[in-house]
Each structure stands twice: as structure tokens, then as C-alpha cells.
PDB file of C-alpha atoms in Angstrom:
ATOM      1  CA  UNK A1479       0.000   0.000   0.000  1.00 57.00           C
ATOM      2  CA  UNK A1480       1.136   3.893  -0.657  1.00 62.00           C
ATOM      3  CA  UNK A1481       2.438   5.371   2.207  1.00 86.00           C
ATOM      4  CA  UNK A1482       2.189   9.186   3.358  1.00 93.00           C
ATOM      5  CA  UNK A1483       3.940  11.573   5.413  1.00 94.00           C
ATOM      6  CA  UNK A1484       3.134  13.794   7.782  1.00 96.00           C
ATOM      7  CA  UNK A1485       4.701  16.197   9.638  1.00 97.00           C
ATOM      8  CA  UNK A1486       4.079  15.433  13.855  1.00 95.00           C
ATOM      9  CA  UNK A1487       2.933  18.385  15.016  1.00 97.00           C
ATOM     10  CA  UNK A1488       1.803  21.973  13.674  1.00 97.00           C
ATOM     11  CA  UNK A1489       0.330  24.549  15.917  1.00 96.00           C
ATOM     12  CA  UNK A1490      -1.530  27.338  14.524  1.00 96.00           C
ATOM     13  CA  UNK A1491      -3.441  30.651  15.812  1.00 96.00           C
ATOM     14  CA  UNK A1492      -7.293  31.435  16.247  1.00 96.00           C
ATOM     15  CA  UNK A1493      -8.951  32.686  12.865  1.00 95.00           C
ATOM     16  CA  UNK A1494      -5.742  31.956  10.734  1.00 95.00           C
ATOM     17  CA  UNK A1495      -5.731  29.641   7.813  1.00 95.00           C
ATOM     18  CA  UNK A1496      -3.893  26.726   8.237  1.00 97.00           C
ATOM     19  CA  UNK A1497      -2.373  24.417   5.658  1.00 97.00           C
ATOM     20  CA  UNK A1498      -1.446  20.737   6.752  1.00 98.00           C
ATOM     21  CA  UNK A1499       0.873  19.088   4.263  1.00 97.00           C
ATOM     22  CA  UNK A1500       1.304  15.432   3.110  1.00 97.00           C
ATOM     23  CA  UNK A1501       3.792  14.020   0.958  1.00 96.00           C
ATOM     24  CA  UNK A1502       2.374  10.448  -0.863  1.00 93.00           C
ATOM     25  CA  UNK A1503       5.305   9.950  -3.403  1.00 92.00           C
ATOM     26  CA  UNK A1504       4.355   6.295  -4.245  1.00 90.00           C
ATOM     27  CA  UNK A1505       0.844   7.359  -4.845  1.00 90.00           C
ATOM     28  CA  UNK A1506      -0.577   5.239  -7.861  1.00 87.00           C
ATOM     29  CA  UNK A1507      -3.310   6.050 -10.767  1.00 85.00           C
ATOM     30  CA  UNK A1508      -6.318   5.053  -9.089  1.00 83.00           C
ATOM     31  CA  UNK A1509      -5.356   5.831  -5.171  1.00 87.00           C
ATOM     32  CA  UNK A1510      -7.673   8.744  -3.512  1.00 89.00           C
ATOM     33  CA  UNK A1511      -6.269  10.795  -0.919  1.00 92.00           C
ATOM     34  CA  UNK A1512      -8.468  10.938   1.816  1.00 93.00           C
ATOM     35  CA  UNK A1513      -8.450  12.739   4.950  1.00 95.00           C
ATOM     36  CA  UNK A1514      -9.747  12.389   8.261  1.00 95.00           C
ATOM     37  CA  UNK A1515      -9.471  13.682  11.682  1.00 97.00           C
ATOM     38  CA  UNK A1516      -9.818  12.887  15.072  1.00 95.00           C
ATOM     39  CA  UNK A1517     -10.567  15.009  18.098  1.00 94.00           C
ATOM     40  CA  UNK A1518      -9.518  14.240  21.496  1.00 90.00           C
ATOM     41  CA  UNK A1519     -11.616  11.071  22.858  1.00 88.00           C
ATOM     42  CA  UNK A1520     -13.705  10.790  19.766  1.00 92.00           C
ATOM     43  CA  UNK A1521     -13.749   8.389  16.703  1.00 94.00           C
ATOM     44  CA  UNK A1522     -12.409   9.836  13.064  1.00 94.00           C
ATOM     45  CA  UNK A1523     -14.500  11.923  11.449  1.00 94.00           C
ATOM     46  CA  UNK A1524     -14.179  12.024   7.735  1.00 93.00           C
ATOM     47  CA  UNK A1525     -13.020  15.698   5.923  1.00 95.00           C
ATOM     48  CA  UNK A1526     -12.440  15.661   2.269  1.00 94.00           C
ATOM     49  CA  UNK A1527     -11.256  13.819  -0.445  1.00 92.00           C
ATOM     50  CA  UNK A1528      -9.938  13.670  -4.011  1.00 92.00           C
ATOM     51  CA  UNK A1529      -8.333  12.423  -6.878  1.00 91.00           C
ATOM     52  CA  UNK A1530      -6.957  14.412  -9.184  1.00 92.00           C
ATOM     53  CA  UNK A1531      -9.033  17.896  -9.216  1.00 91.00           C
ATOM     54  CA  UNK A1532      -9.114  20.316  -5.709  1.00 93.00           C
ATOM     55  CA  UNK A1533     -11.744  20.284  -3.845  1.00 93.00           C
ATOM     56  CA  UNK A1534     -13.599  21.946  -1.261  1.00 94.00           C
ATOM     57  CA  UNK A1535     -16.700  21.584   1.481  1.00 92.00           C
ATOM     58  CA  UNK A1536     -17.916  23.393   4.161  1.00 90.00           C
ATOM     59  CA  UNK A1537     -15.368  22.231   6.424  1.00 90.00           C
ATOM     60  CA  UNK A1538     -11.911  22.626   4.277  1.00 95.00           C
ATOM     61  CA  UNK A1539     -10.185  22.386   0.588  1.00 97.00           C
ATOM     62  CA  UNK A1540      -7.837  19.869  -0.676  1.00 97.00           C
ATOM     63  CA  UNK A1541      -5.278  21.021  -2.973  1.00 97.00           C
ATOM     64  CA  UNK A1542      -3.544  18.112  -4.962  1.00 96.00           C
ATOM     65  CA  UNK A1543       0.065  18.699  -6.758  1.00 96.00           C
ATOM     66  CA  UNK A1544      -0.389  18.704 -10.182  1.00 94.00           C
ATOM     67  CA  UNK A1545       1.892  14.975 -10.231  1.00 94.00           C
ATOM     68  CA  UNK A1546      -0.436  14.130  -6.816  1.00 94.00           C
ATOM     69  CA  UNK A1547       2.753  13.186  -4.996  1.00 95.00           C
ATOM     70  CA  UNK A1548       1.756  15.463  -2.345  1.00 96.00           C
ATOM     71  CA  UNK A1549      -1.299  17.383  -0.943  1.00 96.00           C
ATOM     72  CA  UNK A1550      -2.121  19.898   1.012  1.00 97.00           C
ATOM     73  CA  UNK A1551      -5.463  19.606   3.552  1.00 98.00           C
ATOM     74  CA  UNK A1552      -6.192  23.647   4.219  1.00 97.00           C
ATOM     75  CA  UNK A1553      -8.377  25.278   6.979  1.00 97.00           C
ATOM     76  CA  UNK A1554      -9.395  28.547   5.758  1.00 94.00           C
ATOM     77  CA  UNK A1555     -10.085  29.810   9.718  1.00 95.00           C
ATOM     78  CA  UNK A1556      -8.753  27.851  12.284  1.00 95.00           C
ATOM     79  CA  UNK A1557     -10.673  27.587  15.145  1.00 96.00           C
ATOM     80  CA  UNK A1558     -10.111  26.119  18.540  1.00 96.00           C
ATOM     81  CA  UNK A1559     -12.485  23.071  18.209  1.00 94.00           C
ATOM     82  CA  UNK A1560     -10.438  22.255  14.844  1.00 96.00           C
ATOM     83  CA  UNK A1561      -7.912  21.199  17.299  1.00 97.00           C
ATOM     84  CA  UNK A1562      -7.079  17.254  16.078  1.00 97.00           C
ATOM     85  CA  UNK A1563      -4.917  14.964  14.788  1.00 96.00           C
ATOM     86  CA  UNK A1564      -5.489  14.626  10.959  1.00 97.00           C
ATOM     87  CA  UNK A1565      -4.424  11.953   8.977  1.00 96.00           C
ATOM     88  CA  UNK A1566      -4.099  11.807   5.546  1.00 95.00           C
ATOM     89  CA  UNK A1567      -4.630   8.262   3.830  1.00 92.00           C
ATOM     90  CA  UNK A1568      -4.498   6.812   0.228  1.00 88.00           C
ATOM     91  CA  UNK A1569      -7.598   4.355  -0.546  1.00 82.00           C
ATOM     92  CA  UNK A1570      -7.652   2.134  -4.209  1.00 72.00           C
ATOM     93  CA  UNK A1571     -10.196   2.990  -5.840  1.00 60.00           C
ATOM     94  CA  UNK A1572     -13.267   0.925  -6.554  1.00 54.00           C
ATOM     95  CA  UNK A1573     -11.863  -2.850  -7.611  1.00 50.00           C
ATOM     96  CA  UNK A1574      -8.406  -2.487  -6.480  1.00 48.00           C
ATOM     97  CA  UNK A1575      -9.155  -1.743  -2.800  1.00 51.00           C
ATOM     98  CA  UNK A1576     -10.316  -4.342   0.797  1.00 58.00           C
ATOM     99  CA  UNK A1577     -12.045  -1.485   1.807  1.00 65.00           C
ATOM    100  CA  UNK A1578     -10.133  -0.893   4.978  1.00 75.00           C
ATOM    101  CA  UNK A1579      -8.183   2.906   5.647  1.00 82.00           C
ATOM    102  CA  UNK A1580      -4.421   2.658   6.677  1.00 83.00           C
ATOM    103  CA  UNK A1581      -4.042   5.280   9.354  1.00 87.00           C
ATOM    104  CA  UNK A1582      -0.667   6.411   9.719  1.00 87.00           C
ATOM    105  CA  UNK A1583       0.526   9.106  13.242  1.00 88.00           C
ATOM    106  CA  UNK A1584      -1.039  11.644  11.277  1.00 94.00           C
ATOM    107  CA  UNK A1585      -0.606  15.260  11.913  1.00 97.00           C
ATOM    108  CA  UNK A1586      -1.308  16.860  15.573  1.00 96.00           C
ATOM    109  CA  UNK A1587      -2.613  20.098  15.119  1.00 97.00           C
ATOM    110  CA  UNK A1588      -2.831  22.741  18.112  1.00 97.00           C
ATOM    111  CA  UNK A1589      -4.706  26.011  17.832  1.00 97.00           C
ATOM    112  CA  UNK A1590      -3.794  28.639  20.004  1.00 95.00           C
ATOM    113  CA  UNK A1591      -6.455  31.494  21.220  1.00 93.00           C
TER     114      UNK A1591
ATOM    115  CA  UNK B 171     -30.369   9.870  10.796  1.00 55.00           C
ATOM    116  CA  UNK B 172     -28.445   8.341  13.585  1.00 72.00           C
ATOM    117  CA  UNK B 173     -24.869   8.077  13.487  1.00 92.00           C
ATOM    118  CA  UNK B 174     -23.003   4.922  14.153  1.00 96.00           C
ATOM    119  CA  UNK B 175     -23.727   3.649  17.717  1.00 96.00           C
ATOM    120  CA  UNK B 176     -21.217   1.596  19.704  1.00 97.00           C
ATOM    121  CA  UNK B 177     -22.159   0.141  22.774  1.00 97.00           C
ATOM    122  CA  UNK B 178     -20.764  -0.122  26.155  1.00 97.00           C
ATOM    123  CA  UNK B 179     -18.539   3.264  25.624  1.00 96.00           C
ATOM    124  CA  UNK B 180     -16.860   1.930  28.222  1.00 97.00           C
ATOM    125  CA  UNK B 181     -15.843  -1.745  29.302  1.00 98.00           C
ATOM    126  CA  UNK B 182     -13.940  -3.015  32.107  1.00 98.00           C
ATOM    127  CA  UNK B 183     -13.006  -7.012  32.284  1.00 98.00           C
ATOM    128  CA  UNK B 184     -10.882  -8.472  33.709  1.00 97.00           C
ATOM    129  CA  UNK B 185      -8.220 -11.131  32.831  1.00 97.00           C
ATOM    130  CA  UNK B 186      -9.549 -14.182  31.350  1.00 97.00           C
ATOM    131  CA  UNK B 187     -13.124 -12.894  31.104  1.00 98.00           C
ATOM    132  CA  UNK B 188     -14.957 -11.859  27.705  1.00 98.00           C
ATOM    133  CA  UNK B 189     -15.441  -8.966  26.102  1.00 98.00           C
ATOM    134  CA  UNK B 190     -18.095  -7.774  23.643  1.00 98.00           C
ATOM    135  CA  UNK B 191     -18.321  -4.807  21.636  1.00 98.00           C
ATOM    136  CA  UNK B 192     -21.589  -4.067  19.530  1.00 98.00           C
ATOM    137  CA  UNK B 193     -21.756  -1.525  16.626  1.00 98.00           C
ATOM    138  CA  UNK B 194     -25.293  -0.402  15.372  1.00 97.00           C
ATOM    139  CA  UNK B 195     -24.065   1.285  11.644  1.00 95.00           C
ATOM    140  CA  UNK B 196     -25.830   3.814  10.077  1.00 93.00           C
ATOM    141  CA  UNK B 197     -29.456   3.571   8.734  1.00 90.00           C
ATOM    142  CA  UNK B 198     -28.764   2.217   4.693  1.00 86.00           C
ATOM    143  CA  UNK B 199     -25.091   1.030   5.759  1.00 89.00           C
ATOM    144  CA  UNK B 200     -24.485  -2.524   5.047  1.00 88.00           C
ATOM    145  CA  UNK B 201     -20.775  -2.326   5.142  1.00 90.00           C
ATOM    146  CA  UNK B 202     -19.186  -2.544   8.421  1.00 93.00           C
ATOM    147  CA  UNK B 203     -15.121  -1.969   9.435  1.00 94.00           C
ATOM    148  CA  UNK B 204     -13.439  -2.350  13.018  1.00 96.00           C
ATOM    149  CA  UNK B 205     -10.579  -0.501  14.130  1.00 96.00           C
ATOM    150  CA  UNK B 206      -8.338  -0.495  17.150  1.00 96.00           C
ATOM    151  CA  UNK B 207      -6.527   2.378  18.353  1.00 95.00           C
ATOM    152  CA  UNK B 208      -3.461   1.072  21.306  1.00 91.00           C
ATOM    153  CA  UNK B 209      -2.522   4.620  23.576  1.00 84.00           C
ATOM    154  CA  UNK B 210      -0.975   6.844  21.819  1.00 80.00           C
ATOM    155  CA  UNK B 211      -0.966   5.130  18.458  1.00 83.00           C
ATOM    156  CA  UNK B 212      -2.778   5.391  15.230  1.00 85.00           C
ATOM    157  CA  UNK B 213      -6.388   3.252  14.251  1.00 91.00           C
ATOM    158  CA  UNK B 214      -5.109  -0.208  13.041  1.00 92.00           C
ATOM    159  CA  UNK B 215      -7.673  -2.057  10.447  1.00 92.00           C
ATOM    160  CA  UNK B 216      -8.845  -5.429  11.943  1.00 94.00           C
ATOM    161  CA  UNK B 217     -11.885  -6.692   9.671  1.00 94.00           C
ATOM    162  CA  UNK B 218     -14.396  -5.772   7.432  1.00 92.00           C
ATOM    163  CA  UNK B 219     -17.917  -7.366   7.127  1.00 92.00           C
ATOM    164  CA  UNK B 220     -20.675  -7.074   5.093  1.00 90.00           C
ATOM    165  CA  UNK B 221     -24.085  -8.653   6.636  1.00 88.00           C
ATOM    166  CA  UNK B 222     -23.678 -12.294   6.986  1.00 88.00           C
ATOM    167  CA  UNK B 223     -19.771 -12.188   5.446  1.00 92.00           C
ATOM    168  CA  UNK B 224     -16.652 -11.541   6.324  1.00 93.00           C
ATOM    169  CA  UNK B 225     -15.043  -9.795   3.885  1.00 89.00           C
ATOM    170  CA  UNK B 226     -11.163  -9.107   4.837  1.00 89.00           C
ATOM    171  CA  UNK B 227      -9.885 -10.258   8.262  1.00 91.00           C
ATOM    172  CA  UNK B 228      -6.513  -9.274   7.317  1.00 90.00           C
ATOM    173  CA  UNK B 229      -5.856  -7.291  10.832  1.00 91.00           C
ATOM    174  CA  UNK B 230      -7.810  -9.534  13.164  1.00 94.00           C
ATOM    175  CA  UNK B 231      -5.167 -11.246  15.629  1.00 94.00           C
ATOM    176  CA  UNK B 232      -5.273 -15.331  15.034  1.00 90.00           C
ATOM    177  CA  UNK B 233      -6.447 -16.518  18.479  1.00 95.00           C
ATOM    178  CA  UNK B 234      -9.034 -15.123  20.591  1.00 97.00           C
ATOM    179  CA  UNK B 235     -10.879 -12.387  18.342  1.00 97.00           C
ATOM    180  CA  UNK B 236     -13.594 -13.134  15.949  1.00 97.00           C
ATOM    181  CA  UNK B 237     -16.739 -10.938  14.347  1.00 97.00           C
ATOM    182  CA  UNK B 238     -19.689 -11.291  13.166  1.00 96.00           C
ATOM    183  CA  UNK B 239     -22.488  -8.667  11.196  1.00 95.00           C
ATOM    184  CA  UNK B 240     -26.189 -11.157  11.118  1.00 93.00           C
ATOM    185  CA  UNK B 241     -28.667 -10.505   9.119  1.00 90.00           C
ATOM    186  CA  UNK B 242     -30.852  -8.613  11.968  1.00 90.00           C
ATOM    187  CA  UNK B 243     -28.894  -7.071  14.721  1.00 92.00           C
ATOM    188  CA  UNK B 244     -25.541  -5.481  15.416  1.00 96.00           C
ATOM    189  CA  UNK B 245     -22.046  -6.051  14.605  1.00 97.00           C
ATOM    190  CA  UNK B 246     -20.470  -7.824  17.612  1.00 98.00           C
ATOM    191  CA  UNK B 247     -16.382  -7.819  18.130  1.00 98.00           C
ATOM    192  CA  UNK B 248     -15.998 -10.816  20.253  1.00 98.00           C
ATOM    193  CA  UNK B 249     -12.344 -10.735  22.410  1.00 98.00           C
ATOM    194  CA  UNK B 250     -12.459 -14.346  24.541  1.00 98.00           C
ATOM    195  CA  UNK B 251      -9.827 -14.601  27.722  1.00 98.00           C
ATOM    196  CA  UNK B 252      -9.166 -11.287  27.547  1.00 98.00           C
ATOM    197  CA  UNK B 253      -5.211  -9.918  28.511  1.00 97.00           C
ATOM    198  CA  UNK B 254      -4.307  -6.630  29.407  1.00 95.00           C
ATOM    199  CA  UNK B 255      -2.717  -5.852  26.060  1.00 94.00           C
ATOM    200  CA  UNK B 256      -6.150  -5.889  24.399  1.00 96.00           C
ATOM    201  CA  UNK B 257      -6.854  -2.626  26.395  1.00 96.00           C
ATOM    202  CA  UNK B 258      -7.350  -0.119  23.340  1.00 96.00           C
ATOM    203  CA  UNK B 259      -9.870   2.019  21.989  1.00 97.00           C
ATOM    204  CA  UNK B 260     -12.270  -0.041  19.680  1.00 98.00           C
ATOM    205  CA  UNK B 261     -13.505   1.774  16.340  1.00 97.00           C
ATOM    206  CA  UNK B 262     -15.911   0.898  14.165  1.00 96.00           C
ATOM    207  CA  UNK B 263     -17.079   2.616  11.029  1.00 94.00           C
ATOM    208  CA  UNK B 264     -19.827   2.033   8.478  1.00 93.00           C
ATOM    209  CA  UNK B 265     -20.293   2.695   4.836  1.00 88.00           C
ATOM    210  CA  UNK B 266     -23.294   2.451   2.396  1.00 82.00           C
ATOM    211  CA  UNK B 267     -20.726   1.251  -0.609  1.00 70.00           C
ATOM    212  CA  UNK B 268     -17.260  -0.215  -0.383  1.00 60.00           C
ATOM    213  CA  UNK B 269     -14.235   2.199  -1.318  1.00 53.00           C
ATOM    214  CA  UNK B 270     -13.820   5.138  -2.121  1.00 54.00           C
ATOM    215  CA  UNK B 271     -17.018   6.044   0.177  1.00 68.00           C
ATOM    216  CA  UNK B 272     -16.989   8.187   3.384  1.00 83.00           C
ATOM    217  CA  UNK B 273     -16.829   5.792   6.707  1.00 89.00           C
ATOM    218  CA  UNK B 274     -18.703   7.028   9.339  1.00 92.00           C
ATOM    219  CA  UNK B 275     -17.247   6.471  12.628  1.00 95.00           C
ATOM    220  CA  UNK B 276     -18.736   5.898  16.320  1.00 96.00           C
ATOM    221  CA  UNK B 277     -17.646   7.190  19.089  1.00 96.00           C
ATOM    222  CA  UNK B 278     -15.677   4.065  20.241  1.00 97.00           C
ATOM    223  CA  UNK B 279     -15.424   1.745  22.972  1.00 98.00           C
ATOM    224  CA  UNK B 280     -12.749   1.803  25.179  1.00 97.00           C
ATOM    225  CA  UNK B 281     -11.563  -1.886  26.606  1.00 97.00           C
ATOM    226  CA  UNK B 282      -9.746  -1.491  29.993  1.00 97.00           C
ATOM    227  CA  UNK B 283      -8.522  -4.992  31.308  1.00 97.00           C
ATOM    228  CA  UNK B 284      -7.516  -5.022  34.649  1.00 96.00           C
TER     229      UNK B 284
END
């Protein structure tokens, strides 16, 4: 399966956008990149995702490298309940995949009042 | 629409003793997925199920762990003779379609074996 990196740890201040990169240099053809996050004590709770195109909702955008070896999750106004640990993950798509999401450390992200 | 209810939230056994985790998934969702999450580590995949099937078992542990989604009912994670490295944070999501589909996730249970 792809892997992905993440950086540890980011911290970022109240109301400021915040960009959370991920690097996915193995990524093949037919992988999306998902993300997810997970707040303190709580199960994942899904983002975004793509697969070739940006993309945005309500809660974020998802800006994809033009060669989608990396990716960029971005939080257009941080706030302090976006305070998580977000993991981005590469799932096959439809016929090539178990189903199952590989959850690497993921990214801890701090926001500061 | 309900999200995807897990049941106890909290469960305390001790050695030897069984444990059992039930997962209601969302309303339309007949794909189910358990994850566990050790302290201070990231969700690891242990099975997928579909009602009545086990799809992938890939990250169930051989001995001791088993799962089953019926045709009526919850999905039940079954740990028998429980030890106290099974304490984790249980995780199960649902989808309506397999891949490349949003899983929902509930709220957990967390397994504490004294």
C-alpha cells in the first residue's frame, strides 16, 4: 500500500488559515487521498477527499500537486475546536481496494487562542 | 439519521473474562469496518464485514478475536480470555458502498482490562 507523510505536530493561531501538508510519493493512478481527523476522545470523522481535481466543502479544501505526490489539507479559519490529529490516507479505488483505511501518526494540530 | 452507535462506551473485564463490543451502523449502511486504536498510536484495520460475510480479516489477531455482522442485529467484536494488552480504543465505522465512500465512525469503545 502507498504510504504518506506527515509532519508530527503543527500549531496554529485562532482565525488563521492553516495548511497541513502530506507528501504520498508512491501514490498510484487510481489511489484517492483521503483525509480524516480525530478530536480528542472521539472516533475519526471524515473531511475531504480527491483524486486528481481540488476540492472543497464546508469544512476545508484539498489542494492536490499537479503529479499528486503530495497534498495539502487547508483550513481557511482555524478555530479552537479544529484542534485534532489529521491523517491523511491513500484508498484504491473501486476494484483495487479491501475497503479498509491505513491510518498512519497523522498530523497533531494545536490552535492557540 | 443516527450516526453509528457503539455500545458499552466503556468496558472493564478483567483477565480471562470476555469482552463484547456491539456496533449499530448507520441507517442504509451494510458495510461494516473495526478498528483499534493502542494509547498513543494510530487506528489499526482489523476486519471488514458485510451482513452475513466476512469480507477481509486481514488485521484480526489469530487466536481469541472473531466478528460477526447477522442478518438482523448489530455487529459484535468478540475478544475471549481477555489480557491486558487488548486494552485499546475499539472503532468501528460504516459505509453504504465499499471504497472510495466516506466511513462514518462511532464514538468508540474503550476496553480497559484489569
Amino acid at each position: 500500500d502507498a504510504k504518506t507523510t506527515q509532519p508530527n505536530s503543527m500549531e496554529s493561531n485562532e482565525e488563521e488559515p492553516v495548511h497541513l501538508p502530506c507528501n504520498h510519493s508512491t501514490i498510484s493512478g487510481t489511489d484517492y487521498i483521503h483525509w480524516y481527523r480525530q478530536l480528542p476522545s472521539q472516533g475519526p470523522e471524515y473531511v475531504i477527499h480527491g483524486l486528481t481535481s481540488n476540492v472543497n466543502n464546508r469544512m476545508a479544501s484539498l489542494a492536490i500537486a499537479e503529479d499528486r505526490k503530495s497534498s495539502t489539507l487547508i483550513l481557511h479559519r482555524a478555530t479552537l475546536r479544529d484542534a485534532a490529529v489529521y491523517y491523511c490516507i491513500l484508498e484504491k479505488g473501486y476494484g483495487g481496494s479491501q475497503g479498509n483505511l491505513i491510518f498512519g501518526k497523522g498530523t497533531k494540530l494545536s490552535v492557540k487562542p | 439519521n443516527a450516526g453509528v452507535m457503539q455500545n458499552p462506551r466503556h468496558l472493564v473485564r478483567r483477565r480471562g473474562q470476555e469482552a463484547r463490543l456491539r456496533c449499530s451502523p448507520m441507517k442504509g449502511h451494510s458495510h461494516v469496518y473495526w478498528y483499534r486504536q493502542l494509547p498513543e498510536e494510530g487506528l489499526k484495520f482489523m476486519v471488514y464485514l458485510q451482513k452475513e460475510n466476512i469480507i477481509d480479516e486481514s488485521g484480526m489477531p489469530k487466536e481469541r478475536f472473531s466478528a460477526e455482522f447477522p442478518k438482523e442485529g448489530p455487529s459484535i467484536l468478540r475478544i475471549q480470555q481477555v489480557v491486558r494488552g487488548d486494552s485499546a480504543a475499539y472503532f468501528c465505522a460504516s459505509s453504504p458502498i465499499r471504497t472510495t465512500d466516506t466511513q462514518y465512525f462511532g464514538p468508540g469503545t474503550r476496553l480497559t482490562v484489569l
